[in-house]
PDB file of C-alpha atoms in Angstrom:
ATOM      1  CA  UNK A 303     -22.134  -4.789 -34.420  1.00 77.00           C
ATOM      2  CA  UNK A 304     -23.957  -6.314 -37.082  1.00 89.00           C
ATOM      3  CA  UNK A 305     -24.908  -3.798 -39.727  1.00 94.00           C
ATOM      4  CA  UNK A 306     -22.654   0.063 -40.591  1.00 95.00           C
ATOM      5  CA  UNK A 307     -24.707   2.679 -41.925  1.00 95.00           C
ATOM      6  CA  UNK A 308     -22.859   3.960 -44.583  1.00 96.00           C
ATOM      7  CA  UNK A 309     -22.863   7.784 -45.686  1.00 95.00           C
ATOM      8  CA  UNK A 310     -22.371   9.163 -48.779  1.00 96.00           C
ATOM      9  CA  UNK A 311     -21.872  13.073 -48.219  1.00 94.00           C
ATOM     10  CA  UNK A 312     -21.439  14.301 -52.460  1.00 94.00           C
ATOM     11  CA  UNK A 313     -20.319  18.216 -52.836  1.00 92.00           C
ATOM     12  CA  UNK A 314     -20.962  19.998 -55.642  1.00 91.00           C
ATOM     13  CA  UNK A 315     -18.981  24.004 -55.582  1.00 85.00           C
ATOM     14  CA  UNK A 316     -20.378  26.320 -58.359  1.00 75.00           C
ATOM     15  CA  UNK A 317     -17.671  25.668 -60.291  1.00 76.00           C
ATOM     16  CA  UNK A 318     -18.839  22.316 -60.953  1.00 77.00           C
ATOM     17  CA  UNK A 319     -16.195  20.430 -59.283  1.00 87.00           C
ATOM     18  CA  UNK A 320     -17.885  17.209 -56.678  1.00 92.00           C
ATOM     19  CA  UNK A 321     -16.373  15.594 -54.241  1.00 93.00           C
ATOM     20  CA  UNK A 322     -17.418  12.661 -51.810  1.00 95.00           C
ATOM     21  CA  UNK A 323     -17.153  12.356 -48.139  1.00 96.00           C
ATOM     22  CA  UNK A 324     -17.967   8.911 -47.290  1.00 97.00           C
ATOM     23  CA  UNK A 325     -18.619   8.109 -42.976  1.00 96.00           C
ATOM     24  CA  UNK A 326     -19.015   4.598 -40.868  1.00 96.00           C
ATOM     25  CA  UNK A 327     -21.183   4.306 -38.611  1.00 95.00           C
ATOM     26  CA  UNK A 328     -21.426   1.209 -36.344  1.00 95.00           C
ATOM     27  CA  UNK A 329     -25.197  -0.431 -35.277  1.00 95.00           C
ATOM     28  CA  UNK A 330     -26.548  -3.478 -33.393  1.00 93.00           C
ATOM     29  CA  UNK A 331     -29.268  -3.814 -35.104  1.00 92.00           C
ATOM     30  CA  UNK A 332     -30.972  -3.701 -38.267  1.00 92.00           C
ATOM     31  CA  UNK A 333     -33.687  -1.785 -37.535  1.00 93.00           C
ATOM     32  CA  UNK A 334     -31.499   1.029 -36.174  1.00 94.00           C
ATOM     33  CA  UNK A 335     -30.186   1.704 -39.263  1.00 94.00           C
ATOM     34  CA  UNK A 336     -32.842   1.375 -41.304  1.00 93.00           C
ATOM     35  CA  UNK A 337     -34.414   4.217 -39.086  1.00 92.00           C
ATOM     36  CA  UNK A 338     -31.106   6.487 -39.006  1.00 91.00           C
ATOM     37  CA  UNK A 339     -30.632   6.052 -42.385  1.00 91.00           C
ATOM     38  CA  UNK A 340     -34.042   7.122 -43.056  1.00 88.00           C
ATOM     39  CA  UNK A 341     -33.425  10.753 -41.048  1.00 86.00           C
ATOM     40  CA  UNK A 342     -30.086  11.560 -43.145  1.00 85.00           C
ATOM     41  CA  UNK A 343     -31.181  10.979 -46.744  1.00 79.00           C
ATOM     42  CA  UNK A 344     -31.882  14.777 -47.903  1.00 82.00           C
ATOM     43  CA  UNK A 345     -29.974  17.107 -50.740  1.00 86.00           C
ATOM     44  CA  UNK A 346     -30.325  21.373 -50.542  1.00 88.00           C
ATOM     45  CA  UNK A 347     -28.747  24.233 -52.630  1.00 85.00           C
ATOM     46  CA  UNK A 348     -26.750  26.952 -50.711  1.00 82.00           C
ATOM     47  CA  UNK A 349     -25.413  29.547 -52.749  1.00 81.00           C
ATOM     48  CA  UNK A 350     -25.020  27.556 -56.069  1.00 80.00           C
ATOM     49  CA  UNK A 351     -23.784  24.945 -54.021  1.00 87.00           C
ATOM     50  CA  UNK A 352     -25.109  21.556 -53.478  1.00 89.00           C
ATOM     51  CA  UNK A 353     -25.140  19.765 -50.924  1.00 90.00           C
ATOM     52  CA  UNK A 354     -26.313  15.491 -51.104  1.00 92.00           C
ATOM     53  CA  UNK A 355     -26.748  12.831 -48.902  1.00 93.00           C
ATOM     54  CA  UNK A 356     -27.220   8.987 -49.800  1.00 93.00           C
ATOM     55  CA  UNK A 357     -26.792   6.372 -46.885  1.00 94.00           C
ATOM     56  CA  UNK A 358     -27.275   2.771 -46.972  1.00 93.00           C
ATOM     57  CA  UNK A 359     -27.085   0.067 -44.139  1.00 94.00           C
ATOM     58  CA  UNK A 360     -24.530  -2.246 -45.290  1.00 93.00           C
ATOM     59  CA  UNK A 361     -24.886  -5.653 -43.461  1.00 92.00           C
ATOM     60  CA  UNK A 362     -21.331  -7.474 -41.573  1.00 88.00           C
ATOM     61  CA  UNK A 363     -21.050 -10.864 -42.547  1.00 77.00           C
ATOM     62  CA  UNK A 364     -17.951 -12.909 -40.037  1.00 58.00           C
ATOM     63  CA  UNK A 365     -17.288 -15.511 -38.318  1.00 52.00           C
ATOM     64  CA  UNK A 366     -16.024 -15.023 -34.467  1.00 46.00           C
ATOM     65  CA  UNK A 367     -13.550 -17.587 -33.766  1.00 40.00           C
TER      66      UNK A 367
END
């Protein structure tokens, strides 16, 4: 595992309350992570509620002992 796909899901309810949820998915290479991040970004309005996602690939920097 060399990269983490960080997904932030934001839900805004009609009375202006906002809640963020974070998800982390491991990937073995940068290419797969970038491709997955392109498929996840979206926004939608459902009956006055807003759902928005943002994603980012993060490289893991660590030394094996």
